[in-house]
XYZ file of C-alpha atoms in Angstrom:
342
model
C -82.261 127.480 -198.727
C -82.248 123.808 -199.621
C -85.192 121.584 -198.853
C -85.257 117.852 -198.264
C -86.998 117.391 -201.608
C -84.232 119.216 -203.466
C -81.546 117.185 -201.720
C -83.323 113.904 -202.459
C -83.836 114.890 -206.096
C -80.221 115.897 -206.657
C -78.914 112.744 -204.961
C -81.420 110.511 -206.737
C -82.691 108.990 -203.500
C -85.873 108.996 -201.432
C -86.781 111.559 -198.789
C -86.541 108.805 -196.194
C -82.936 108.117 -197.188
C -82.062 111.781 -196.700
C -83.717 111.614 -193.280
C -81.580 108.607 -192.294
C -78.387 110.364 -193.396
C -79.325 113.590 -191.581
C -80.036 111.832 -188.308
C -77.486 109.040 -188.724
C -80.015 106.294 -188.130
C -80.741 103.135 -190.032
C -78.548 101.533 -192.662
C -77.451 103.586 -195.668
C -74.906 102.361 -198.213
C -71.650 104.331 -198.163
C -72.094 105.196 -201.844
C -75.610 106.516 -201.205
C -74.530 108.455 -198.114
C -71.780 110.114 -200.158
C -74.310 111.167 -202.813
C -76.590 112.698 -200.193
C -73.772 114.532 -198.411
C -72.487 115.864 -201.724
C -75.947 117.132 -202.621
C -76.230 118.826 -199.220
C -72.885 120.526 -199.766
C -73.755 121.701 -203.278
C -77.105 123.074 -202.150
C -75.653 124.743 -199.024
C -78.405 123.177 -196.983
C -79.368 124.328 -193.504
C -80.084 121.390 -191.187
C -82.891 123.196 -189.370
C -84.644 123.937 -192.654
C -84.448 120.310 -193.721
C -85.674 119.170 -190.335
C -88.583 121.574 -190.704
C -89.375 119.966 -194.049
C -89.640 116.599 -192.359
C -91.891 118.046 -189.670
C -94.129 119.619 -192.298
C -94.787 116.217 -193.825
C -96.348 115.143 -190.545
C -98.764 118.090 -190.496
C -100.741 116.735 -193.464
C -101.869 120.163 -194.649
C -104.941 120.384 -196.853
C -105.604 123.273 -199.258
C -108.623 124.416 -201.232
C -107.984 125.910 -204.685
C -110.884 127.537 -206.553
C -110.424 127.814 -210.329
C -112.534 129.349 -213.126
C -113.598 127.080 -215.945
C -111.529 127.674 -219.062
C -114.171 127.098 -221.756
C -114.917 130.810 -222.225
C -111.698 132.146 -220.717
C -108.581 130.461 -222.128
C -106.327 132.751 -220.072
C -106.837 130.397 -217.130
C -105.528 127.325 -218.986
C -101.852 128.023 -218.106
C -102.958 129.158 -214.633
C -104.534 125.748 -214.079
C -101.582 123.874 -215.562
C -99.019 125.606 -213.354
C -101.232 125.181 -210.284
C -101.564 121.457 -210.958
C -97.788 121.180 -211.321
C -97.269 122.915 -207.979
C -99.872 120.679 -206.363
C -97.870 117.635 -207.424
C -94.695 119.135 -205.958
C -96.385 119.845 -202.635
C -97.539 116.243 -202.373
C -93.959 115.377 -201.443
C -94.537 117.391 -198.262
C -97.750 115.546 -197.515
C -99.895 118.462 -198.718
C -103.249 117.564 -200.240
C -105.008 120.103 -202.482
C -108.563 119.902 -203.749
C -109.291 121.903 -206.900
C -112.861 122.976 -207.630
C -114.203 124.961 -210.581
C -116.353 127.970 -209.886
C -119.794 126.785 -211.036
C -121.451 128.581 -213.951
C -124.981 127.345 -213.235
C -127.062 128.055 -210.151
C -127.826 124.371 -209.568
C -124.124 123.463 -209.728
C -123.263 126.303 -207.370
C -125.834 125.165 -204.837
C -124.487 121.609 -205.020
C -120.886 122.692 -204.474
C -121.915 125.129 -201.774
C -123.572 122.289 -199.859
C -120.516 120.066 -200.275
C -118.075 122.739 -199.129
C -120.255 123.803 -196.206
C -119.826 120.269 -194.878
C -116.090 119.972 -195.577
C -114.642 123.495 -195.283
C -113.533 122.744 -191.756
C -111.114 120.120 -193.074
C -109.059 122.683 -195.019
C -106.140 124.675 -193.638
C -106.244 127.501 -196.196
C -107.523 128.511 -199.623
C -106.461 130.112 -202.895
C -109.356 131.932 -204.526
C -110.171 134.259 -207.374
C -111.478 137.689 -206.441
C -115.016 137.367 -207.720
C -118.369 137.788 -206.062
C -119.841 134.359 -205.430
C -121.544 132.416 -202.680
C -118.537 130.051 -202.665
C -116.143 132.889 -201.837
C -118.561 134.171 -199.207
C -118.517 130.742 -197.544
C -114.702 130.749 -197.573
C -114.564 134.289 -196.173
C -117.001 133.341 -193.408
C -114.736 130.425 -192.470
C -111.776 132.801 -192.205
C -113.736 134.921 -189.718
C -114.367 131.904 -187.476
C -110.820 130.579 -187.173
C -107.260 131.037 -188.470
C -107.822 130.248 -192.129
C -105.419 132.042 -194.490
C -106.664 133.111 -197.916
C -104.525 133.990 -200.928
C -106.201 135.886 -203.760
C -104.920 135.435 -207.294
C -105.692 137.365 -210.505
C -108.158 139.611 -208.675
C -109.168 140.381 -205.110
C -112.229 141.479 -203.179
C -112.121 144.443 -200.834
C -113.423 143.618 -197.386
C -112.173 140.026 -197.329
C -108.974 139.634 -195.325
C -106.157 137.746 -197.017
C -102.494 137.075 -196.406
C -101.504 137.882 -200.004
C -102.551 138.791 -203.526
C -100.821 137.400 -206.618
C -101.726 139.004 -209.900
C -101.550 141.851 -212.328
C -101.167 145.525 -211.500
C -104.166 146.414 -213.642
C -103.679 150.175 -213.421
C -100.147 149.803 -214.818
C -101.512 147.447 -217.475
C -103.972 150.144 -218.547
C -101.166 152.704 -218.718
C -99.250 150.386 -221.031
C -102.333 150.020 -223.215
C -102.577 153.795 -223.558
C -98.967 153.891 -224.710
C -99.649 151.146 -227.244
C -102.724 153.031 -228.488
C -100.542 156.064 -229.120
C -97.931 153.953 -230.907
C -100.383 152.087 -233.141
C -103.014 154.756 -233.759
C -101.175 157.978 -233.053
C -101.074 160.355 -230.093
C -104.479 161.636 -231.242
C -106.064 158.154 -231.419
C -109.822 157.706 -231.219
C -110.288 154.799 -228.817
C -113.131 152.496 -227.803
C -113.088 149.865 -225.046
C -114.576 146.366 -225.242
C -114.684 144.085 -222.193
C -116.645 141.452 -220.340
C -117.637 143.638 -217.403
C -119.826 141.146 -215.552
C -118.015 138.464 -213.553
C -114.700 140.190 -212.778
C -115.263 143.910 -213.111
C -112.326 145.032 -210.992
C -109.638 144.305 -213.575
C -111.499 146.086 -216.378
C -112.273 149.149 -214.261
C -108.676 149.466 -213.029
C -107.245 149.055 -216.532
C -109.577 151.749 -217.857
C -108.592 153.961 -214.924
C -104.892 153.513 -215.751
C -105.529 154.087 -219.456
C -107.463 157.323 -218.848
C -104.870 158.700 -216.430
C -102.020 157.990 -218.843
C -103.942 159.458 -221.772
C -104.777 162.629 -219.809
C -101.168 163.052 -218.741
C -99.270 162.023 -221.879
C -101.684 162.167 -224.803
C -104.114 165.076 -224.345
C -105.251 164.813 -227.985
C -106.367 161.204 -227.506
C -110.140 160.760 -227.252
C -112.112 157.941 -225.610
C -115.317 157.448 -227.565
C -117.109 154.783 -225.518
C -117.113 151.301 -224.054
C -119.113 148.202 -224.941
C -119.799 144.938 -223.135
C -118.654 141.543 -224.464
C -120.974 138.584 -223.891
C -120.925 134.886 -224.773
C -123.500 135.631 -227.512
C -121.559 136.281 -230.739
C -124.616 137.763 -232.476
C -124.976 140.266 -229.661
C -121.276 141.081 -229.861
C -121.613 141.732 -233.586
C -124.466 144.157 -232.917
C -122.301 145.937 -230.336
C -119.456 146.327 -232.845
C -121.814 147.698 -235.482
C -123.257 150.091 -232.940
C -119.735 151.278 -232.104
C -118.924 151.887 -235.772
C -122.190 153.783 -236.249
C -121.848 155.971 -233.168
C -118.065 156.436 -233.370
C -117.025 155.954 -237.021
C -113.734 157.775 -236.392
C -112.529 154.959 -234.082
C -109.041 153.777 -235.041
C -108.005 151.863 -231.876
C -110.014 149.321 -229.886
C -108.688 148.131 -226.532
C -110.128 144.662 -225.825
C -109.754 144.286 -222.067
C -111.352 141.038 -220.824
C -112.126 139.292 -224.111
C -113.553 135.916 -223.024
C -112.773 133.687 -226.057
C -111.239 136.494 -228.205
C -113.807 136.023 -230.993
C -114.679 139.711 -230.561
C -111.373 140.543 -232.277
C -112.375 138.758 -235.487
C -115.807 140.387 -235.369
C -114.230 143.847 -235.152
C -111.861 143.066 -238.020
C -114.694 141.722 -240.195
C -116.904 144.770 -239.561
C -114.039 147.233 -240.070
C -114.456 147.533 -243.854
C -111.842 150.284 -244.134
C -109.291 148.199 -242.214
C -108.289 151.194 -240.091
C -108.806 149.870 -236.542
C -105.820 148.667 -234.525
C -106.726 146.135 -231.824
C -104.870 145.914 -228.516
C -105.611 142.986 -226.203
C -104.495 141.506 -222.898
C -102.825 138.123 -222.373
C -101.644 135.600 -224.945
C -103.359 132.286 -225.683
C -103.113 129.974 -228.720
C -106.119 131.442 -230.553
C -104.368 134.824 -230.693
C -101.392 133.548 -232.658
C -103.404 133.254 -235.869
C -104.921 136.670 -235.192
C -101.457 138.182 -235.017
C -100.435 136.479 -238.262
C -103.659 137.657 -239.930
C -102.968 141.228 -238.871
C -106.051 141.397 -236.630
C -104.275 142.055 -233.319
C -101.527 144.687 -233.210
C -100.220 144.115 -229.671
C -101.075 142.362 -226.416
C -100.075 142.842 -222.776
C -99.219 139.703 -220.791
C -99.283 139.186 -217.009
C -97.529 135.861 -216.198
C -100.489 133.477 -215.827
C -98.183 130.629 -214.793
C -97.039 132.610 -211.770
C -100.669 133.223 -210.824
C -101.189 129.462 -210.746
C -98.229 128.345 -208.671
C -97.218 131.251 -206.429
C -100.465 131.385 -204.376
C -99.929 127.765 -203.368
C -96.277 128.388 -202.555
C -97.094 131.407 -200.387
C -99.864 129.538 -198.586
C -97.579 126.552 -197.988
C -94.656 128.640 -196.663
C -97.024 130.538 -194.381
C -98.553 127.436 -192.820
C -95.481 125.198 -192.903
C -92.720 127.618 -191.921
C -94.539 130.681 -190.602
C -93.173 132.851 -193.410
C -95.337 135.964 -193.803
C -95.690 136.706 -197.534
C -95.678 140.125 -199.143
C -99.233 141.408 -199.102
C -99.086 142.371 -202.801
C -97.219 140.207 -205.337
C -97.544 141.786 -208.763
C -96.754 139.729 -211.818
C -94.481 141.134 -214.504
C -96.081 142.897 -217.455
C -94.726 142.280 -220.946
C -95.704 143.468 -224.425
C -95.967 141.111 -227.361
C -96.302 141.859 -231.062
C -96.254 139.529 -234.035
C -92.462 139.554 -234.237
C -91.850 138.235 -230.701
C -94.564 135.617 -230.205
């Protein structure tokens, strides 16, 4: 269904000009009117839908979008970029969106918490990451007081009501990883898990759950030898890798689940003196390209980060502007990448 923005863009005119043509008011050059009418015809527009678009502009909706910092998690760079692009598009409808980073320091969190506690009432809805934080608790409390739709992206929190979730099916992602482990290390692979388990544990736990179920069902000879935590301290990560190699020297596949800055992959490769370990990761960011070319990473599983940036805003907008109830679960598409197709 065509929108007033699409008609204006195709005709090369302003939204106001489209409005004047639709309602036959004000002066519009014949040449311009013809362009607008042609665009309407090509887009098979519905007058009511366009009229709704004009009404939406008068609502002056205001959204809150909470975003992780990308310093230690480059996965969220394309999420942020696609969200910012969608925010610009929604401005044409009079929608204002404030983007805040989840604070990493207690003092910063307290400062933002104070600011949002004073302004949360000005927002019509929010897009948030499913992580435990006082910020999310404040947002959830607001949703209990009044109609305040929440869309989770990337991960969700049980017990907080939301209109939709946009993100990965982590159990299916883990099943894919088990298949890749069998392909790269054999059906009798000896596997260890590495992940940052702290801030967003749900995705790691569900991926491991999917991996174990698939291994039990399809690869009964595959053995899981242990799991280790990734931190922001590279020296500590190196000690964890050495501990893995000492306790489980037969390891030939490592599944890196939530890798933070991916430096753990180079540490594993450097400590693997026999060069026998195949590394499987999630997602695809620039730093991984060199790792693929250097033979460090064997395969990675992607989950459409761009969709996780833009779709939550689109669902929230359609819900508030047009009353369109979104699907409760909106899984992103999983894809496998190896060196030859990146």
